PDB file of C-alpha atoms in Angstrom:
ATOM      1  CA  MET A   1      23.508  45.039 -14.561  1.00 75.00           C
ATOM      2  CA  PRO A   2      21.854  41.295 -13.026  1.00 82.00           C
ATOM      3  CA  LEU A   3      23.962  38.314 -11.515  1.00 85.00           C
ATOM      4  CA  PRO A   4      24.506  34.949 -13.693  1.00 85.00           C
ATOM      5  CA  LYS A   5      21.994  32.217 -12.427  1.00 83.00           C
ATOM      6  CA  ILE A   6      23.061  29.278 -11.272  1.00 84.00           C
ATOM      7  CA  GLU A   7      22.075  26.327 -12.843  1.00 87.00           C
ATOM      8  CA  HIS A   8      21.516  23.292 -10.647  1.00 90.00           C
ATOM      9  CA  PRO A   9      21.845  19.551 -11.886  1.00 94.00           C
ATOM     10  CA  ILE A  10      18.255  17.562 -11.714  1.00 96.00           C
ATOM     11  CA  HIS A  11      18.525  14.423 -10.150  1.00 97.00           C
ATOM     12  CA  GLU A  12      15.585  11.292  -9.533  1.00 97.00           C
ATOM     13  CA  VAL A  13      14.601   9.588  -6.336  1.00 97.00           C
ATOM     14  CA  TYR A  14      12.229   6.856  -6.552  1.00 97.00           C
ATOM     15  CA  LEU A  15       9.386   6.713  -3.372  1.00 97.00           C
ATOM     16  CA  LYS A  16       7.790   3.511  -2.794  1.00 96.00           C
ATOM     17  CA  SER A  17       4.381   5.424  -1.516  1.00 94.00           C
ATOM     18  CA  LEU A  18       3.941   7.176  -4.569  1.00 95.00           C
ATOM     19  CA  ASP A  19       5.354   4.549  -6.979  1.00 95.00           C
ATOM     20  CA  LYS A  20       7.351   6.527  -8.830  1.00 97.00           C
ATOM     21  CA  ASN A  21       9.936   8.813  -9.345  1.00 98.00           C
ATOM     22  CA  ILE A  22      10.128  12.628  -8.128  1.00 98.00           C
ATOM     23  CA  ARG A  23      12.272  14.753  -9.004  1.00 98.00           C
ATOM     24  CA  PHE A  24      14.823  17.702  -7.454  1.00 97.00           C
ATOM     25  CA  ARG A  25      17.683  19.833  -7.280  1.00 96.00           C
ATOM     26  CA  PRO A  26      20.357  19.383  -4.546  1.00 95.00           C
ATOM     27  CA  PHE A  27      19.964  21.426  -1.338  1.00 91.00           C
ATOM     28  CA  LEU A  28      22.128  25.146  -1.141  1.00 91.00           C
ATOM     29  CA  VAL A  29      23.703  26.849   1.359  1.00 91.00           C
ATOM     30  CA  LYS A  30      20.081  28.491   2.726  1.00 92.00           C
ATOM     31  CA  GLU A  31      19.003  24.900   3.123  1.00 92.00           C
ATOM     32  CA  GLU A  32      22.346  24.251   4.922  1.00 91.00           C
ATOM     33  CA  LYS A  33      21.621  26.436   7.320  1.00 92.00           C
ATOM     34  CA  LEU A  34      18.080  25.679   8.104  1.00 91.00           C
ATOM     35  CA  LEU A  35      20.186  22.156   8.899  1.00 89.00           C
ATOM     36  CA  LEU A  36      22.895  23.123  11.029  1.00 89.00           C
ATOM     37  CA  MET A  37      19.703  25.273  13.418  1.00 91.00           C
ATOM     38  CA  ALA A  38      17.804  22.281  13.378  1.00 86.00           C
ATOM     39  CA  LYS A  39      20.638  20.262  13.907  1.00 84.00           C
ATOM     40  CA  GLU A  40      21.652  22.794  17.065  1.00 85.00           C
ATOM     41  CA  SER A  41      18.722  22.882  18.426  1.00 82.00           C
ATOM     42  CA  GLU A  42      18.864  18.941  18.843  1.00 77.00           C
ATOM     43  CA  ASP A  43      14.420  19.623  18.970  1.00 82.00           C
ATOM     44  CA  LEU A  44      12.930  16.290  17.253  1.00 80.00           C
ATOM     45  CA  LYS A  45      10.103  17.833  15.784  1.00 82.00           C
ATOM     46  CA  GLU A  46      11.925  21.449  14.783  1.00 87.00           C
ATOM     47  CA  ILE A  47      14.202  18.801  12.954  1.00 87.00           C
ATOM     48  CA  ALA A  48      11.251  16.576  11.732  1.00 87.00           C
ATOM     49  CA  SER A  49      10.175  20.480   9.674  1.00 90.00           C
ATOM     50  CA  THR A  50      13.219  21.582   9.023  1.00 92.00           C
ATOM     51  CA  ILE A  51      13.589  18.155   6.664  1.00 92.00           C
ATOM     52  CA  LYS A  52      10.025  18.415   5.410  1.00 93.00           C
ATOM     53  CA  GLN A  53      10.409  22.017   4.738  1.00 94.00           C
ATOM     54  CA  ILE A  54      14.373  21.362   2.551  1.00 95.00           C
ATOM     55  CA  ILE A  55      12.536  18.640   0.936  1.00 96.00           C
ATOM     56  CA  THR A  56       9.658  21.039   0.031  1.00 95.00           C
ATOM     57  CA  ASN A  57      12.145  23.955  -1.240  1.00 95.00           C
ATOM     58  CA  CYS A  58      14.597  21.327  -3.663  1.00 96.00           C
ATOM     59  CA  CYS A  59      11.156  19.198  -5.578  1.00 97.00           C
ATOM     60  CA  ILE A  60      11.149  19.646  -8.810  1.00 96.00           C
ATOM     61  CA  ASP A  61       7.345  17.917  -9.032  1.00 96.00           C
ATOM     62  CA  GLU A  62       4.354  18.291  -7.530  1.00 94.00           C
ATOM     63  CA  ILE A  63       4.275  16.348  -4.088  1.00 95.00           C
ATOM     64  CA  ASP A  64       2.464  16.704  -0.871  1.00 94.00           C
ATOM     65  CA  VAL A  65       5.431  16.516   1.777  1.00 93.00           C
ATOM     66  CA  ASP A  66       3.139  16.642   5.145  1.00 90.00           C
ATOM     67  CA  ASN A  67       1.786  13.841   4.372  1.00 90.00           C
ATOM     68  CA  LEU A  68       3.990  11.009   2.943  1.00 93.00           C
ATOM     69  CA  PRO A  69       5.257   8.119   4.910  1.00 93.00           C
ATOM     70  CA  THR A  70       8.170   8.407   7.426  1.00 91.00           C
ATOM     71  CA  PHE A  71      10.034   6.192   4.996  1.00 93.00           C
ATOM     72  CA  ASP A  72       8.840   7.668   1.897  1.00 96.00           C
ATOM     73  CA  VAL A  73      10.592  11.366   3.747  1.00 95.00           C
ATOM     74  CA  GLU A  74      13.598   9.599   4.727  1.00 93.00           C
ATOM     75  CA  MET A  75      14.699   7.970   1.145  1.00 95.00           C
ATOM     76  CA  PHE A  76      14.225  11.844  -0.289  1.00 96.00           C
ATOM     77  CA  PHE A  77      16.375  13.372   2.102  1.00 94.00           C
ATOM     78  CA  LEU A  78      18.812  10.693   2.269  1.00 94.00           C
ATOM     79  CA  HIS A  79      19.071  11.175  -1.854  1.00 96.00           C
ATOM     80  CA  LEU A  80      19.016  14.979  -1.339  1.00 95.00           C
ATOM     81  CA  ARG A  81      22.311  14.010   1.297  1.00 93.00           C
ATOM     82  CA  ILE A  82      23.909  11.715  -1.370  1.00 94.00           C
ATOM     83  CA  ASN A  83      23.375  14.527  -3.908  1.00 95.00           C
ATOM     84  CA  SER A  84      23.983  17.288  -1.928  1.00 93.00           C
ATOM     85  CA  VAL A  85      26.954  16.581   0.366  1.00 91.00           C
ATOM     86  CA  GLY A  86      28.503  12.893  -0.675  1.00 91.00           C
ATOM     87  CA  GLU A  87      28.237   9.304  -1.083  1.00 92.00           C
ATOM     88  CA  THR A  88      29.586   8.672   2.210  1.00 91.00           C
ATOM     89  CA  ALA A  89      28.552   9.618   6.201  1.00 89.00           C
ATOM     90  CA  GLN A  90      31.357   9.233   8.776  1.00 89.00           C
ATOM     91  CA  MET A  91      29.909   6.953  11.344  1.00 90.00           C
ATOM     92  CA  ILE A  92      31.773   4.913  14.703  1.00 92.00           C
ATOM     93  CA  TYR A  93      31.017   1.852  15.481  1.00 93.00           C
ATOM     94  CA  THR A  94      31.710   0.216  18.688  1.00 95.00           C
ATOM     95  CA  CYS A  95      32.678  -3.651  18.278  1.00 95.00           C
ATOM     96  CA  ASN A  96      31.094  -5.691  20.374  1.00 94.00           C
ATOM     97  CA  ASN A  97      32.704  -9.410  19.692  1.00 94.00           C
ATOM     98  CA  VAL A  98      33.866 -10.868  22.424  1.00 92.00           C
ATOM     99  CA  VAL A  99      37.568 -11.341  22.666  1.00 89.00           C
ATOM    100  CA  GLU A 100      38.780 -14.189  25.415  1.00 87.00           C
ATOM    101  CA  ASP A 101      36.143 -13.762  27.516  1.00 90.00           C
ATOM    102  CA  LYS A 102      36.075  -9.795  27.198  1.00 93.00           C
ATOM    103  CA  VAL A 103      34.078  -7.549  25.218  1.00 94.00           C
ATOM    104  CA  CYS A 104      36.289  -6.011  22.452  1.00 94.00           C
ATOM    105  CA  GLY A 105      34.930  -2.766  23.031  1.00 93.00           C
ATOM    106  CA  HIS A 106      37.079  -1.232  20.545  1.00 95.00           C
ATOM    107  CA  ALA A 107      35.844   1.919  18.885  1.00 95.00           C
ATOM    108  CA  THR A 108      36.325   1.893  14.325  1.00 94.00           C
ATOM    109  CA  GLU A 109      36.049   5.136  12.500  1.00 94.00           C
ATOM    110  CA  PHE A 110      34.664   4.062   8.859  1.00 93.00           C
ATOM    111  CA  ASP A 111      32.820   5.481   5.955  1.00 93.00           C
ATOM    112  CA  LEU A 112      29.101   4.864   5.430  1.00 92.00           C
ATOM    113  CA  LEU A 113      28.300   3.692   1.498  1.00 93.00           C
ATOM    114  CA  LEU A 114      25.094   5.833   1.529  1.00 92.00           C
ATOM    115  CA  LYS A 115      24.193   4.162  -1.868  1.00 90.00           C
ATOM    116  CA  ASN A 116      23.795   1.667  -1.118  1.00 91.00           C
ATOM    117  CA  ILE A 117      20.097   2.704   0.985  1.00 93.00           C
ATOM    118  CA  LYS A 118      17.118   0.588   0.374  1.00 94.00           C
ATOM    119  CA  TYR A 119      13.454  -0.301   1.648  1.00 95.00           C
ATOM    120  CA  GLN A 120      12.975  -3.602   3.611  1.00 94.00           C
ATOM    121  CA  ASP A 121       9.318  -4.456   3.577  1.00 92.00           C
ATOM    122  CA  THR A 122       7.864  -7.109   5.841  1.00 90.00           C
ATOM    123  CA  GLU A 123       6.368  -9.952   4.107  1.00 90.00           C
ATOM    124  CA  HIS A 124       2.525  -9.608   4.459  1.00 89.00           C
ATOM    125  CA  HIS A 125       2.274  -6.132   5.492  1.00 92.00           C
ATOM    126  CA  SER A 126      -0.809  -4.384   4.205  1.00 93.00           C
ATOM    127  CA  SER A 127      -2.205  -1.427   4.997  1.00 93.00           C
ATOM    128  CA  ILE A 128      -6.121  -2.824   4.988  1.00 95.00           C
ATOM    129  CA  ILE A 129      -6.480  -5.128   7.696  1.00 95.00           C
ATOM    130  CA  LYS A 130      -9.262  -7.345   8.598  1.00 95.00           C
ATOM    131  CA  LEU A 131     -11.303  -8.095  11.657  1.00 95.00           C
ATOM    132  CA  THR A 132     -13.553 -10.313  11.079  1.00 94.00           C
ATOM    133  CA  GLU A 133     -15.195 -12.112   7.566  1.00 93.00           C
ATOM    134  CA  ASN A 134     -16.914  -8.472   6.558  1.00 95.00           C
ATOM    135  CA  VAL A 135     -15.306  -6.455   8.406  1.00 96.00           C
ATOM    136  CA  GLY A 136     -12.292  -4.701   8.784  1.00 96.00           C
ATOM    137  CA  VAL A 137     -10.132  -1.128   8.294  1.00 96.00           C
ATOM    138  CA  LYS A 138      -7.784   1.043   6.152  1.00 96.00           C
ATOM    139  CA  PHE A 139      -4.815   2.917   8.087  1.00 94.00           C
ATOM    140  CA  ASN A 140      -2.681   5.698   6.049  1.00 93.00           C
ATOM    141  CA  TYR A 141       1.222   5.639   7.341  1.00 92.00           C
ATOM    142  CA  PRO A 142       2.599   7.916  10.193  1.00 87.00           C
ATOM    143  CA  SER A 143       4.450  11.060   8.640  1.00 84.00           C
ATOM    144  CA  ILE A 144       7.814  11.462  10.122  1.00 80.00           C
ATOM    145  CA  SER A 145       6.451  14.002  12.879  1.00 65.00           C
ATOM    146  CA  ILE A 146       5.753  11.300  15.192  1.00 59.00           C
ATOM    147  CA  PRO A 147       9.277   9.244  15.850  1.00 55.00           C
ATOM    148  CA  GLN A 148       8.932   5.330  16.587  1.00 55.00           C
ATOM    149  CA  ALA A 149       9.680   5.763  20.461  1.00 53.00           C
ATOM    150  CA  ALA A 150       5.926   8.178  20.462  1.00 56.00           C
ATOM    151  CA  LEU A 151       3.608   5.159  18.425  1.00 58.00           C
ATOM    152  CA  ASP A 152       5.318   2.940  20.753  1.00 55.00           C
ATOM    153  CA  ASP A 153       4.366   4.572  23.698  1.00 58.00           C
ATOM    154  CA  LYS A 154       0.649   5.699  23.092  1.00 57.00           C
ATOM    155  CA  PHE A 155       0.729   1.946  21.835  1.00 58.00           C
ATOM    156  CA  ASP A 156       1.297   1.387  25.686  1.00 56.00           C
ATOM    157  CA  ASP A 157      -1.674   3.845  26.415  1.00 57.00           C
ATOM    158  CA  GLY A 158      -4.194   2.356  24.397  1.00 55.00           C
ATOM    159  CA  GLY A 159      -2.845   3.501  20.963  1.00 61.00           C
ATOM    160  CA  TYR A 160      -6.426   4.700  20.610  1.00 70.00           C
ATOM    161  CA  GLU A 161      -5.317   8.074  19.672  1.00 72.00           C
ATOM    162  CA  ILE A 162      -3.225   6.976  17.393  1.00 74.00           C
ATOM    163  CA  ILE A 163      -5.620   4.321  15.556  1.00 76.00           C
ATOM    164  CA  ALA A 164      -8.379   7.198  15.284  1.00 80.00           C
ATOM    165  CA  GLU A 165      -5.320   9.380  13.816  1.00 83.00           C
ATOM    166  CA  TYR A 166      -3.917   7.484  11.001  1.00 89.00           C
ATOM    167  CA  LEU A 167      -7.095   5.649  10.241  1.00 92.00           C
ATOM    168  CA  ASP A 168      -8.462   5.986   6.756  1.00 94.00           C
ATOM    169  CA  TYR A 169     -12.225   3.773   6.655  1.00 95.00           C
ATOM    170  CA  ILE A 170     -14.331   1.282   8.106  1.00 96.00           C
ATOM    171  CA  TYR A 171     -15.774  -0.647   5.437  1.00 96.00           C
ATOM    172  CA  ASP A 172     -18.370  -3.791   5.958  1.00 94.00           C
ATOM    173  CA  GLN A 173     -19.848  -5.783   2.706  1.00 93.00           C
ATOM    174  CA  ASP A 174     -22.377  -2.765   2.305  1.00 93.00           C
ATOM    175  CA  GLN A 175     -19.641  -0.164   2.095  1.00 95.00           C
ATOM    176  CA  VAL A 176     -16.818   1.772   3.315  1.00 96.00           C
ATOM    177  CA  TYR A 177     -16.871   4.654   6.029  1.00 95.00           C
ATOM    178  CA  LYS A 178     -14.012   7.374   5.562  1.00 95.00           C
ATOM    179  CA  LYS A 179     -12.705   8.452   8.922  1.00 91.00           C
ATOM    180  CA  ASN A 180     -14.337  12.352   8.481  1.00 91.00           C
ATOM    181  CA  SER A 181     -17.634  11.306   8.240  1.00 92.00           C
ATOM    182  CA  VAL A 182     -18.044   9.717  11.333  1.00 91.00           C
ATOM    183  CA  THR A 183     -17.931  11.880  14.244  1.00 90.00           C
ATOM    184  CA  LYS A 184     -14.853  10.635  17.056  1.00 86.00           C
ATOM    185  CA  GLU A 185     -17.923   8.958  19.205  1.00 89.00           C
ATOM    186  CA  GLU A 186     -18.547   6.446  17.161  1.00 91.00           C
ATOM    187  CA  LEU A 187     -14.839   5.694  16.050  1.00 89.00           C
ATOM    188  CA  MET A 188     -14.287   5.604  19.787  1.00 87.00           C
ATOM    189  CA  ALA A 189     -17.610   3.340  20.770  1.00 90.00           C
ATOM    190  CA  PHE A 190     -15.961   0.929  17.529  1.00 91.00           C
ATOM    191  CA  PHE A 191     -12.862   0.440  19.278  1.00 89.00           C
ATOM    192  CA  ASP A 192     -14.030  -0.318  22.265  1.00 89.00           C
ATOM    193  CA  ASN A 193     -15.631  -2.740  20.731  1.00 92.00           C
ATOM    194  CA  LEU A 194     -12.412  -4.213  18.921  1.00 91.00           C
ATOM    195  CA  THR A 195     -11.109  -8.028  20.825  1.00 93.00           C
ATOM    196  CA  LEU A 196      -6.981  -7.887  22.111  1.00 90.00           C
ATOM    197  CA  ASP A 197      -6.020  -9.668  19.026  1.00 93.00           C
ATOM    198  CA  GLN A 198      -7.946  -8.029  17.058  1.00 92.00           C
ATOM    199  CA  VAL A 199      -6.283  -4.934  18.726  1.00 88.00           C
ATOM    200  CA  GLN A 200      -2.489  -6.185  17.993  1.00 89.00           C
ATOM    201  CA  ASN A 201      -3.048  -6.933  14.321  1.00 90.00           C
ATOM    202  CA  ILE A 202      -3.995  -2.922  13.817  1.00 90.00           C
ATOM    203  CA  LYS A 203      -0.276  -2.745  15.418  1.00 87.00           C
ATOM    204  CA  GLN A 204       1.359  -4.622  13.461  1.00 89.00           C
ATOM    205  CA  PHE A 205       0.155  -2.822  10.376  1.00 91.00           C
ATOM    206  CA  PHE A 206       2.715   0.532  12.409  1.00 87.00           C
ATOM    207  CA  LEU A 207       5.453  -1.981  13.778  1.00 86.00           C
ATOM    208  CA  THR A 208       5.617  -3.659  10.073  1.00 90.00           C
ATOM    209  CA  SER A 209       5.730  -0.812   8.327  1.00 91.00           C
ATOM    210  CA  PRO A 210       8.388  -0.615   5.216  1.00 93.00           C
ATOM    211  CA  ARG A 211      11.349   1.122   6.679  1.00 91.00           C
ATOM    212  CA  VAL A 212      14.448   2.648   4.672  1.00 93.00           C
ATOM    213  CA  VAL A 213      17.832   0.841   5.661  1.00 93.00           C
ATOM    214  CA  LEU A 214      21.231   0.509   5.363  1.00 93.00           C
ATOM    215  CA  GLU A 215      23.389  -3.213   5.649  1.00 93.00           C
ATOM    216  CA  GLN A 216      27.555  -3.124   5.386  1.00 94.00           C
ATOM    217  CA  GLU A 217      29.931  -5.001   6.450  1.00 94.00           C
ATOM    218  CA  LEU A 218      32.520  -3.264   8.898  1.00 94.00           C
ATOM    219  CA  ALA A 219      35.875  -4.591  10.275  1.00 95.00           C
ATOM    220  CA  CYS A 220      36.613  -4.039  13.682  1.00 94.00           C
ATOM    221  CA  SER A 221      40.437  -2.461  13.268  1.00 92.00           C
ATOM    222  CA  LYS A 222      41.216  -4.306  16.454  1.00 92.00           C
ATOM    223  CA  CYS A 223      39.746  -7.664  17.104  1.00 94.00           C
ATOM    224  CA  GLN A 224      39.289  -7.745  12.755  1.00 94.00           C
ATOM    225  CA  PHE A 225      35.911  -9.508  13.566  1.00 95.00           C
ATOM    226  CA  VAL A 226      33.699  -8.734  10.853  1.00 95.00           C
ATOM    227  CA  HIS A 227      30.434  -7.064  11.894  1.00 95.00           C
ATOM    228  CA  ASN A 228      26.903  -6.810  10.275  1.00 94.00           C
ATOM    229  CA  VAL A 229      26.590  -3.048  10.824  1.00 92.00           C
ATOM    230  CA  HIS A 230      22.490  -1.837  10.361  1.00 91.00           C
ATOM    231  CA  VAL A 231      21.687   1.905  10.044  1.00 90.00           C
ATOM    232  CA  GLU A 232      17.831   2.990  10.285  1.00 87.00           C
ATOM    233  CA  GLY A 233      16.436   6.140  11.435  1.00 79.00           C
ATOM    234  CA  ILE A 234      16.842   9.356   8.919  1.00 73.00           C
ATOM    235  CA  LEU A 235      18.715  10.810  12.703  1.00 66.00           C
ATOM    236  CA  SER A 236      21.559   8.299  12.088  1.00 67.00           C
ATOM    237  CA  PHE A 237      22.557  10.195   9.360  1.00 63.00           C
ATOM    238  CA  PHE A 238      21.308  13.775  10.735  1.00 57.00           C
ATOM    239  CA  ASP A 239      25.430  15.325  10.349  1.00 52.00           C
TER     240      ASP A 239
END
């Protein structure tokens, strides 16, 4: 005789890049095991891969998780955590308030209210960068597979690898040139012809991309100074 099947509640999360709500179920014991193994590995690539696998397992609607921007993966995963583990995460904040010429330094434990997570946008941010009056480029957002620190390092080396990887298309007044329609050599020749100011404008696209953040007021339990705690980055919640 077959065992009874357990019904799971259905929740929704709004994803910015898709501009719609996506349905999901809470993660289960099998997903919790995956999380624990990924956390113990302390390998960022494995953690990113595990997070995407759990989202794929729990998502009811059909989406391309591999191509979701980092900010949407973070928003989805945090809503999964809220509805699977709870609406709070225990954190420790070290007070940096100066009292009588000395830094307080007291560590205060507190519950971070995850329900207050939100997208943070930068004014005038756009995925389309105008290089000249008639020429511009369009980029896709990076995925969670590449941490922000890795993006910064690659830009320090010139940035061409990142530019080429996330380029969607180049356009002029006559037509659009999709990345897969040109050779790597043609792309490198195009980028080599950019000015430093134009490269900086491209870099700003990556630096000002939407982020998932949480802000919460916290009073130090020793000196009572009220801090505005700012948390971002999915690893901050990976417990």
